[in-house]
CSV table of C-alpha atoms and ligand atoms in Angstrom, one decimal:
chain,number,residue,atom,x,y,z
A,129,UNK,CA,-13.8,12.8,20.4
A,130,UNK,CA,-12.4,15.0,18.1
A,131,UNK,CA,-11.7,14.0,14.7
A,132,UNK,CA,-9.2,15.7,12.5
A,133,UNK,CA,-9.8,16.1,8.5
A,134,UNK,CA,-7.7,13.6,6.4
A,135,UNK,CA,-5.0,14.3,4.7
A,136,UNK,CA,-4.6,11.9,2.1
A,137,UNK,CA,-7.1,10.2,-0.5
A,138,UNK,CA,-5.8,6.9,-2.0
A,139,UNK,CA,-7.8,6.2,-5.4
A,140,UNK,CA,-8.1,2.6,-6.3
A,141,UNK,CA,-9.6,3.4,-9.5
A,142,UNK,CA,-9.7,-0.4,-10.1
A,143,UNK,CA,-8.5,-4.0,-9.7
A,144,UNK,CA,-7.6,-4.3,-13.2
A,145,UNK,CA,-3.8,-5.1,-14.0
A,146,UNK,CA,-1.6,-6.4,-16.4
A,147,UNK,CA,0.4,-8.1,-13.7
A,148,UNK,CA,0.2,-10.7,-11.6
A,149,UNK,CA,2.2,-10.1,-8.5
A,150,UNK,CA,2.1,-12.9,-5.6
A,151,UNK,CA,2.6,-10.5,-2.9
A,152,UNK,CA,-0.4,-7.8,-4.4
A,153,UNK,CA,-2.4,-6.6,-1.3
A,154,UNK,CA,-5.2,-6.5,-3.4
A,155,UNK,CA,-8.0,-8.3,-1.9
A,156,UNK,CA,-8.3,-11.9,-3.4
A,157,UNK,CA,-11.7,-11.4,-4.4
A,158,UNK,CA,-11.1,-8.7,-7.0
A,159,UNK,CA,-13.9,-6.0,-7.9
A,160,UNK,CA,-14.4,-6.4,-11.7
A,161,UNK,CA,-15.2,-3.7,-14.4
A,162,UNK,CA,-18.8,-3.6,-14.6
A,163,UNK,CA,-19.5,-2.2,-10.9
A,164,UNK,CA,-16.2,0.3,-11.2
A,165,UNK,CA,-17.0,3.7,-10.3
A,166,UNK,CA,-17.9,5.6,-13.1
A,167,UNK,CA,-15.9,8.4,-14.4
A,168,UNK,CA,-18.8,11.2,-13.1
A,169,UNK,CA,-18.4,9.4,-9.9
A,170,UNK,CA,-14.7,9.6,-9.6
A,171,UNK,CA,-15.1,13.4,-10.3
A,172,UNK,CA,-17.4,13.4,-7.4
A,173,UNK,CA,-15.2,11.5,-4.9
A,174,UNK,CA,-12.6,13.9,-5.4
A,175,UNK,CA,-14.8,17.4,-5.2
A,176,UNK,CA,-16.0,15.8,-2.2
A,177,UNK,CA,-12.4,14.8,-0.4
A,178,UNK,CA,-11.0,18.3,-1.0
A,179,UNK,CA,-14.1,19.9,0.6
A,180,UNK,CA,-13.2,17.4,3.5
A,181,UNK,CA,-10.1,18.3,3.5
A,182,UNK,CA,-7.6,15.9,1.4
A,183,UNK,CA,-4.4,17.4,-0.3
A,184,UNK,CA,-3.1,14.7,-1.7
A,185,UNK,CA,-4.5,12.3,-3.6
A,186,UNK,CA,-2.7,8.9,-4.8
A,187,UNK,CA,-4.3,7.6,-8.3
A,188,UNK,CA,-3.8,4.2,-7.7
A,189,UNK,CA,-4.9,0.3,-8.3
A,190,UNK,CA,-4.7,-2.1,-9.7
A,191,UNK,CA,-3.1,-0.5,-12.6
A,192,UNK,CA,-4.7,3.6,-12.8
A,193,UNK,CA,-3.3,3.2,-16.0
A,194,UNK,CA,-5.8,1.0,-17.5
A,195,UNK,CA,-8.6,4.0,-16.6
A,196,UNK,CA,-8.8,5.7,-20.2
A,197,UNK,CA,-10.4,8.7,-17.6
A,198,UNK,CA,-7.5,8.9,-15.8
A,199,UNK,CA,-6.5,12.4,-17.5
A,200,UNK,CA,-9.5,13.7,-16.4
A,201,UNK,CA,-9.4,12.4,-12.9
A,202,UNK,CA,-5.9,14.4,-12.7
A,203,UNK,CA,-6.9,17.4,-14.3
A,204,UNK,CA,-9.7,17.8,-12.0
A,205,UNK,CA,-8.0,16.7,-8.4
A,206,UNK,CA,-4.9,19.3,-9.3
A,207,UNK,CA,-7.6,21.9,-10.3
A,208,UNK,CA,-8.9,21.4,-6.9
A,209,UNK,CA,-5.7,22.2,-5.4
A,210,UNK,CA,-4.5,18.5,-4.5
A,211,UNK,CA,-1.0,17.1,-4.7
A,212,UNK,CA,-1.6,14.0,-7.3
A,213,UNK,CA,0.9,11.3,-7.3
A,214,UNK,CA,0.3,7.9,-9.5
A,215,UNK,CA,1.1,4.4,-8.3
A,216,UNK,CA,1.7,2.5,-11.3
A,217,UNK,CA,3.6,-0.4,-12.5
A,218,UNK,CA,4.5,1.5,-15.0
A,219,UNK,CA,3.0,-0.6,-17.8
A,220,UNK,CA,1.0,1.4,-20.5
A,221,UNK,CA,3.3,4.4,-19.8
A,222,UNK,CA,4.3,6.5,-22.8
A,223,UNK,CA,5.5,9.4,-23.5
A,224,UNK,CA,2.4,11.4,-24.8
A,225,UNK,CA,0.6,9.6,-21.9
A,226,UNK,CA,2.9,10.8,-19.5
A,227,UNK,CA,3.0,14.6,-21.5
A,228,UNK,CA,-0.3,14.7,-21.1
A,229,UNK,CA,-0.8,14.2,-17.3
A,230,UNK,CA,1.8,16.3,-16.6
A,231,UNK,CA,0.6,18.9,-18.2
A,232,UNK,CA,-3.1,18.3,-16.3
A,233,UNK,CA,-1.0,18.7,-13.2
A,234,UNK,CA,0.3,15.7,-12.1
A,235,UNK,CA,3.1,16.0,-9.9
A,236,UNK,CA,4.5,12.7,-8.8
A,237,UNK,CA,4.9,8.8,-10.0
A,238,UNK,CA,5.7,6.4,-7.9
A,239,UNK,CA,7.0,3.2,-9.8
A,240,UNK,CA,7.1,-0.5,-8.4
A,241,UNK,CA,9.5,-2.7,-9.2
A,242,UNK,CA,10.0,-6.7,-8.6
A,243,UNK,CA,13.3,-7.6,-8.6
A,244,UNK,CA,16.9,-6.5,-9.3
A,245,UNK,CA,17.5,-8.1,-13.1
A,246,UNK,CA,14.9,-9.1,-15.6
A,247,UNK,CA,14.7,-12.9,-15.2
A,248,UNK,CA,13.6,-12.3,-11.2
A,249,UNK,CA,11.5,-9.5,-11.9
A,250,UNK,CA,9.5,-11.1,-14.5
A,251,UNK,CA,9.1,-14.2,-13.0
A,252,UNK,CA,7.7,-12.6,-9.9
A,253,UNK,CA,5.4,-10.4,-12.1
A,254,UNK,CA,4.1,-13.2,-13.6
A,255,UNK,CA,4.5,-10.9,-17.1
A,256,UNK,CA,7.7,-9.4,-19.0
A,257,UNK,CA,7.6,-5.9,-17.4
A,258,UNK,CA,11.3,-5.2,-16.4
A,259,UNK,CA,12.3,-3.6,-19.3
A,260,UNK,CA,8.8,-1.7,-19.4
A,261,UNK,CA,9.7,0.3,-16.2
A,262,UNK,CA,13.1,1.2,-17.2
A,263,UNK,CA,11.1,2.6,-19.9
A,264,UNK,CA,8.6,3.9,-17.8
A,265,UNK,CA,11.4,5.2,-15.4
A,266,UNK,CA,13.6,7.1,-17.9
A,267,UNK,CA,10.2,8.6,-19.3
A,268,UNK,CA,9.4,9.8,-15.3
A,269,UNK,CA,13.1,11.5,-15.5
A,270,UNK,CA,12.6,13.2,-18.9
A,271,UNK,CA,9.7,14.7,-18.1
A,272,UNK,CA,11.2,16.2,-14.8
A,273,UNK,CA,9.1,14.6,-12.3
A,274,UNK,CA,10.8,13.3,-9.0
A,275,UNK,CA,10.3,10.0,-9.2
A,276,UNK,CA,9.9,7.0,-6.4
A,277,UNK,CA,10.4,3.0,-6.8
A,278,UNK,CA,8.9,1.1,-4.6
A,279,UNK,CA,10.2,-2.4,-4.1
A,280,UNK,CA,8.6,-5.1,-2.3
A,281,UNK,CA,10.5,-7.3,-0.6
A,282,UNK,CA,9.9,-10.8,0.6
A,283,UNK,CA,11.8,-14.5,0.4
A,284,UNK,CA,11.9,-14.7,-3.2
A,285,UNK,CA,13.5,-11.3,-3.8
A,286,UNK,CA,15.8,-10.4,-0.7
A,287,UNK,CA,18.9,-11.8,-2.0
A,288,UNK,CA,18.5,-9.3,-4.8
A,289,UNK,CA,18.4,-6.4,-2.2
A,290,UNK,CA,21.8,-4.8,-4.0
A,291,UNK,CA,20.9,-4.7,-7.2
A,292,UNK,CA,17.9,-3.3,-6.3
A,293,UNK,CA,19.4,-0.3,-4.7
A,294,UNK,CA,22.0,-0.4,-8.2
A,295,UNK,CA,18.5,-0.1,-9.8
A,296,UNK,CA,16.7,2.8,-8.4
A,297,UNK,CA,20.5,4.6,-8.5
A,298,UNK,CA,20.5,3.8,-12.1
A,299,UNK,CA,16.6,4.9,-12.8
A,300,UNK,CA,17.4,7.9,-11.1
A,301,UNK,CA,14.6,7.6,-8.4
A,302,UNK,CA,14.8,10.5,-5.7
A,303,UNK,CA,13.0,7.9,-3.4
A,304,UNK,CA,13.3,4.2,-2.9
A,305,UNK,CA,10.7,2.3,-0.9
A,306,UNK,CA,12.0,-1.2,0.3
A,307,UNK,CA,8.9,-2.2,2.0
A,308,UNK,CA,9.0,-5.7,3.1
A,309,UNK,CA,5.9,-7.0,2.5
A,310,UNK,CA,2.4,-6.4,4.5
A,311,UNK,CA,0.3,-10.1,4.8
A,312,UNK,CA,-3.0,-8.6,3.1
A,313,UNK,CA,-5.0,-10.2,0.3
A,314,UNK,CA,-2.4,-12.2,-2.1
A,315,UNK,CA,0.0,-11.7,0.0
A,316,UNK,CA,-1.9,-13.4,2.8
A,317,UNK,CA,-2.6,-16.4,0.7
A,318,UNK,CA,1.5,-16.7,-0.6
A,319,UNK,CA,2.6,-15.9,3.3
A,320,UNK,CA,4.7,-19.1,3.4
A,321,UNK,CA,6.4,-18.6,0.4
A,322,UNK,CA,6.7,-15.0,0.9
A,323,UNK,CA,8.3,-14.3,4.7
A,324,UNK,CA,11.9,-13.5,4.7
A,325,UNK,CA,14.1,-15.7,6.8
A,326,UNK,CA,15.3,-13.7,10.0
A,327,UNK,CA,18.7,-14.7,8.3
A,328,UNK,CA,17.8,-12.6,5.2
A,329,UNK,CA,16.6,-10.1,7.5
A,330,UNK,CA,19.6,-9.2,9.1
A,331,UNK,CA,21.4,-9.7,6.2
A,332,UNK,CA,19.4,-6.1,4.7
A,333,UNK,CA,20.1,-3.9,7.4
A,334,UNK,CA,23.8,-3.4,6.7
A,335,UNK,CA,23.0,-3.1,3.0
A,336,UNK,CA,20.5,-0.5,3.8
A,337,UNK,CA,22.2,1.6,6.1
A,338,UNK,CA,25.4,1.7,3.7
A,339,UNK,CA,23.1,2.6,1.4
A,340,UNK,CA,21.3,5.5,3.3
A,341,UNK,CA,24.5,6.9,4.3
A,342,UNK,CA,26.3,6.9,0.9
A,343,UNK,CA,23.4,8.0,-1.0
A,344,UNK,CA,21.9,10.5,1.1
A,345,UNK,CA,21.1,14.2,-0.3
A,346,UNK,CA,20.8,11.9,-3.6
A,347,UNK,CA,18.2,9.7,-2.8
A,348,UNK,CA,15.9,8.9,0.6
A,349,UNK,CA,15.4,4.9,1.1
A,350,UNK,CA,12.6,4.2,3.4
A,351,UNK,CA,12.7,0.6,5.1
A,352,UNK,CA,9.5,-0.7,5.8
A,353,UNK,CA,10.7,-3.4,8.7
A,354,UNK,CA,9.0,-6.8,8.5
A,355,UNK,CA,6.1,-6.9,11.4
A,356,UNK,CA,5.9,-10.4,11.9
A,357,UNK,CA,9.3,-10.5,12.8
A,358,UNK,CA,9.4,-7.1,15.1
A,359,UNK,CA,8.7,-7.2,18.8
A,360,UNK,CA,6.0,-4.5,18.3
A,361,UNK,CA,3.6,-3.3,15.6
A,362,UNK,CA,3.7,-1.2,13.4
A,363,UNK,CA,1.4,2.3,13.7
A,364,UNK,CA,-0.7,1.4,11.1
A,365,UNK,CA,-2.4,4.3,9.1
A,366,UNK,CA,-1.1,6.5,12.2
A,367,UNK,CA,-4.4,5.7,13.6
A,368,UNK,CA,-7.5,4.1,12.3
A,369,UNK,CA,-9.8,7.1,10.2
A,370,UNK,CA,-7.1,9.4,11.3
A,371,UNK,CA,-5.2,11.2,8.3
A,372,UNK,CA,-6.0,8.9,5.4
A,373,UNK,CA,-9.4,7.2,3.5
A,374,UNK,CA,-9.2,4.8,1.3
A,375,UNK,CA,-11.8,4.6,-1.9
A,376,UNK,CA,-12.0,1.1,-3.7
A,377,UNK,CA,-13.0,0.8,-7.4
A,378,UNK,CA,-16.7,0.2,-6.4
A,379,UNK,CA,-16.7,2.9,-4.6
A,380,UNK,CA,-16.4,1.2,-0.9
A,381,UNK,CA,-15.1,3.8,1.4
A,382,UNK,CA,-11.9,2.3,3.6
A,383,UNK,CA,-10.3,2.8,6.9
A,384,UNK,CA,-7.4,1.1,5.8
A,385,UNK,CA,-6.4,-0.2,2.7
A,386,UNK,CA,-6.8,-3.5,3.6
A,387,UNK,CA,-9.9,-3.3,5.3
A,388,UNK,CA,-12.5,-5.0,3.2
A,389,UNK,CA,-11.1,-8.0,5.2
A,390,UNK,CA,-12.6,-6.9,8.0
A,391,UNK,CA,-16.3,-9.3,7.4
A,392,UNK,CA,-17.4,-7.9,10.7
A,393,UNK,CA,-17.2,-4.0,9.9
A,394,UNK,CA,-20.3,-2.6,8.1
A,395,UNK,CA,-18.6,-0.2,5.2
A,396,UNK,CA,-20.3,2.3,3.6
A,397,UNK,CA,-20.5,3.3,0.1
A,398,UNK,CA,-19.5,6.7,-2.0
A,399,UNK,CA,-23.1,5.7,-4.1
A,400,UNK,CA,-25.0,5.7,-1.0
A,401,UNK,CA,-23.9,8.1,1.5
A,402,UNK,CA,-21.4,11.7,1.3
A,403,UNK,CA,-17.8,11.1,2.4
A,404,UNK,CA,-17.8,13.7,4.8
A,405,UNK,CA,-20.9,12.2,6.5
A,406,UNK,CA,-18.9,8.9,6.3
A,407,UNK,CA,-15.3,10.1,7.5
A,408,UNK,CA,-17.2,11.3,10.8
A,409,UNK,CA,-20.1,10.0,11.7
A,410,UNK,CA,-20.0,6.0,9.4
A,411,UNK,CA,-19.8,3.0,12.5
A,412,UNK,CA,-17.0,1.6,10.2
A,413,UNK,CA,-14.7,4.6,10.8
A,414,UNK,CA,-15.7,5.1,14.0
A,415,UNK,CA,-15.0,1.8,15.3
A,416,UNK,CA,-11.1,1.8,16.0
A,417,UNK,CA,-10.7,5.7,16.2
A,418,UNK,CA,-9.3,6.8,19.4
A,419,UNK,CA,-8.3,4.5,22.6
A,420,UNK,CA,-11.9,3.7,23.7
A,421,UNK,CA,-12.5,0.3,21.5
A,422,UNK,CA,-9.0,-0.8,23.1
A,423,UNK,CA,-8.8,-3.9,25.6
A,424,UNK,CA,-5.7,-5.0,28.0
A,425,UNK,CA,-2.9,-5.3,27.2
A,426,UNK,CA,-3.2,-2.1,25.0
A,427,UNK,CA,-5.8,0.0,27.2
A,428,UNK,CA,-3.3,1.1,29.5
A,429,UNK,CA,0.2,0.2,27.4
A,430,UNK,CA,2.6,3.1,27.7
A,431,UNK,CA,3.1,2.5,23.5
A,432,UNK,CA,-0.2,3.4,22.9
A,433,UNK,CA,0.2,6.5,21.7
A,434,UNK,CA,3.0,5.3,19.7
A,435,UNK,CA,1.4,2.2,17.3
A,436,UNK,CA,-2.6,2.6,17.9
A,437,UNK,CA,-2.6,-1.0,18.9
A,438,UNK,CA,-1.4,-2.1,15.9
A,439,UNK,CA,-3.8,-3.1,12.7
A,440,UNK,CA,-7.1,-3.8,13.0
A,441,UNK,CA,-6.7,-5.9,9.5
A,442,UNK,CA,-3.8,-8.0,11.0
A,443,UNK,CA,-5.5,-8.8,13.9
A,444,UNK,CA,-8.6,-9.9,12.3
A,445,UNK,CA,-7.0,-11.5,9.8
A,446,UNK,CA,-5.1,-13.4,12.7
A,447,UNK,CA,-6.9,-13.9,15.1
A,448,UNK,CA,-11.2,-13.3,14.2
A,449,UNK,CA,-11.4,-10.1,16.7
A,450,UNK,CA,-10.7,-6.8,14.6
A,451,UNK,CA,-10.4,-5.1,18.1
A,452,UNK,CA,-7.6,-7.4,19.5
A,453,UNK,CA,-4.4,-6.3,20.0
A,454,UNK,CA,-2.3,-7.0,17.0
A,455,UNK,CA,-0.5,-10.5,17.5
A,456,UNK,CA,2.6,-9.1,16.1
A,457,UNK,CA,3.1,-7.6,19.7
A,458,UNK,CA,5.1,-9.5,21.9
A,459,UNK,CA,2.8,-8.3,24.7
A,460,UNK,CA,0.0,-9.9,23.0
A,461,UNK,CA,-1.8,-12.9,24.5
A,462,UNK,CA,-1.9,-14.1,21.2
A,463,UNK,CA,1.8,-13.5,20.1
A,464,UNK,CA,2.3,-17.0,19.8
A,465,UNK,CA,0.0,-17.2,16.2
A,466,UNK,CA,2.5,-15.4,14.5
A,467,UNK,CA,5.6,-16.8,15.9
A,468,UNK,CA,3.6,-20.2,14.6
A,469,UNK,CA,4.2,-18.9,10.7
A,470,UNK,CA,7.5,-18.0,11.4
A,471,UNK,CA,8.7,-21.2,12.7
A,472,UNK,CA,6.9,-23.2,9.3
A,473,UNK,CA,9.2,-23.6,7.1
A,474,UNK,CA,9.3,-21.8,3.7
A,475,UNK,CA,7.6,-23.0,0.2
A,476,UNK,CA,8.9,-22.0,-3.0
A,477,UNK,CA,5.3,-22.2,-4.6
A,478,UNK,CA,3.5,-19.0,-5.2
A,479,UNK,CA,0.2,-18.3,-6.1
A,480,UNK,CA,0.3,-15.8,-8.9
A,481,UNK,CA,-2.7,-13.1,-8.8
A,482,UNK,CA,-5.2,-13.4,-11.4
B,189,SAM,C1,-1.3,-2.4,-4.9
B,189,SAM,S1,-0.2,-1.5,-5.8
B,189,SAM,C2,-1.2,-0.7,-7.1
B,189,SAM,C3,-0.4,0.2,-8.0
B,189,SAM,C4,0.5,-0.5,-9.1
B,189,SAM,N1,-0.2,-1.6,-9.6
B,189,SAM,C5,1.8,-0.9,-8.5
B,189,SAM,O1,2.0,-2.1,-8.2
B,189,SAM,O2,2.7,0.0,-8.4
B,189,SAM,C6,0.2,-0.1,-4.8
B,189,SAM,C7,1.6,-0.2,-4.1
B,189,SAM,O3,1.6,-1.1,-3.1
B,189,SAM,C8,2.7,-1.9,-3.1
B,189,SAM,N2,2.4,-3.2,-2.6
B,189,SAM,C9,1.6,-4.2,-3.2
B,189,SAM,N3,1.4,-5.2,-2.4
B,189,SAM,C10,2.1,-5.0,-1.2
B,189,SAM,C11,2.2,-5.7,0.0
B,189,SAM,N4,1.7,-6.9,0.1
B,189,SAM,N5,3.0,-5.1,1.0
B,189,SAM,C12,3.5,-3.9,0.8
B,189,SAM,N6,3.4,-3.1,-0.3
B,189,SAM,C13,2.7,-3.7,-1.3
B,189,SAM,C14,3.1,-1.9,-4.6
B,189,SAM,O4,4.5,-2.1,-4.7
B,189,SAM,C15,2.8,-0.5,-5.0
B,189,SAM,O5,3.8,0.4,-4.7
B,190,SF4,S1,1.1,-5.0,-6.9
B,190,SF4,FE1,1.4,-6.1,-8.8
B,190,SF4,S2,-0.5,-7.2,-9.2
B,190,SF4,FE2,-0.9,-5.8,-7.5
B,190,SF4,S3,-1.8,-4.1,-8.5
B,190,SF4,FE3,0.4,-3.6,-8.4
B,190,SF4,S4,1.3,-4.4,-10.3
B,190,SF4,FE4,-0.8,-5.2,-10.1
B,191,SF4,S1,0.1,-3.8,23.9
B,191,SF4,FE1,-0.9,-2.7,22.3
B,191,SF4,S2,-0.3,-0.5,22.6
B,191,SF4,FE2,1.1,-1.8,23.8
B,191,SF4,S3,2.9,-2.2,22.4
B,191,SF4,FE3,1.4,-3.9,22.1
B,191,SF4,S4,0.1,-3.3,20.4
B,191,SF4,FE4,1.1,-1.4,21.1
């Protein structure tokens, strides 16, 4: 078949972070320091996604901030001709910091955010970071860089839904993200206490569609809907090895984000083999790519085209079979898993990342 270049590099440049977020789609077994990439490396990863094809490139984590190479990382991806947007929790953001990677080229910072008011946030963050990304925020603005805040949302935090929009309007963000939260890694492990009530859930939608109409030409909200409770799936990574790669701190090349899950796909490694050879030819990418690997009831749905089939992560995670059709979809055999999780009822506990 043919396969397009990607588009899109996300750089986990590590694990490492200064928060603790219950919802983190990290994996749960975090990569530690010592087998990071090295900086050298890092250089080499991006040389070699540009040559591939990649124009933008996410610096990303974990916390990128916490890489004292990260102004070299920019320098060099913007000097290759990439867009370069940082994911950050803002923490460890100052203004020289910030000068300084604008200047090297940086062109975007997208900011996450736990809650509408300090007490929530902070409690969810398992740190005191509120005030930080105001901080971190106002910093984003003076320096003239359009700036995004990305909220997760989940049970603990959906009554704050409001204020949250009160608080990208008062940050200034030309983007907000409200993206209900994807069951990966901690996330997976806090799902009870995490999934919104469908109460809660329709509660949002007229608070976000007032919100999209009286803010727009100000600032784009994006709603990231809340699979499980959808009667299809979402098109996850608009295809499998499609547009975007994923590189992990240890250098583990991704399909998806979330797909070190996956303990039946064989990934492949920046150390050991080229990206290009690995965006073409690796069995990992290879696996999902296309319509072939599909069985019933997806092989001949009239939505393929439209959601892939779903993720491959979610329906491993789900169900054991990374090729079955995601379980989120009500014409899954196996739709009845996740309808199981939302009829349990919710715990308050959470398991903070660590
Ligand atoms: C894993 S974080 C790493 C960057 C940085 N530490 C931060 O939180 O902004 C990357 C982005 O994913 C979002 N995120 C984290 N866990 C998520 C989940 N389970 N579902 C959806 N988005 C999630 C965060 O809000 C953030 O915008
Ligand atoms: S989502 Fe939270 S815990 Fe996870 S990497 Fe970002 S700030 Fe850290
Ligand atoms: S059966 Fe497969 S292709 Fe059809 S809607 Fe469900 S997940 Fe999508």
């Amino acid at each position: 078949m043919d396969v397009s270049p990607p588009l899109g590099l996300l750089a986990e440049l590590t694990h490492r972070c200064p928060l603790h977020c219950p919802y983190c789609s990290n994996p749960v077994e975090l990569t530690t320091r010592d087998v990071e990439l090295s900086t050298e490396e890092w250089l080499s990863v991006l040389s070699q996604a540009r040559e591939l094809g990649v124009l933008q490139v996410h610096m990303s984590g974990g916390e990128p901030l916490l890489r004292p190479d990260l102004p070299a990382l920019v320098s060099h991806a913007h000097e290759l001709g990439c867009y370069v947007n940082l994911v950050t929790s803002g923490l460890g953001l100052t203004a020289a910091r910030l000068d300084d990677l604008v200047s090297r080229g940086l062109a975007h910072v997208q900011l996450s955010a736990q809650g509408a008011t300090r007490e929530r946030a902070d409690l969810l963050a398992g740190a005191k970071a509120h005030d930080r990304k105001l901080v971190a925020a106002a910093l984003v603005k003076e320096a003239g860089l359009p700036l995004s805040l990305n909220v997760v949302l989940h049970r603990q935090n959906h009554d704050q839904l409001p204020g949250i929009i009160e608080l990208a309007e008062r940050m200034g963000a030309d983007r907000l993200e409200l993206a209900n939260t994807q069951y990966y890694g901690w996330a997976l492990r806090n799902r009870d206490a995490l999934m919104p009530t469908a109460a809660q859930l329709a509660a949002a939608e007229p608070v976000v569609r007032a919100a999209v109409s009286r803010l727009r030409g100000t600032m784009e909200i994006v709603y990231v809907v809340a699979d499980y409770h959808e009667p299809y799936p979402k098109p996850c990574m608009y295809g499998w090895g499609a547009r975007q790669l994923t590189v992990a701190p240890d250098g583990t090349v991704l399909p998806c984000p979330a797909a070190s899950a996956i303990s039946t796909l064989a990934l492949s490694s920046v150390r050991d083999t080229p990206l290009s050879e690995i965006w073409y030819e690796s069995p990992s990418f290879n696996a999902y790519r296309g319509e072939e690997w599909m069985a019933e009831p997806c092989r001949t749905c009239d939505r393929r085209g439209l959601d892939f089939g779903g993720c491959r992560c979610q329906a491993f995670l789900l169900t054991g079979d990374a090729a079955a059709t995601d379980p989120v979809c009500s014409r899954s055999p196996q739709r009845a898993l996740v309808d199981l999780v939302l009829s349990r009822p919710g715990v308050s506990d959470l398991v903070m990342r660590r």
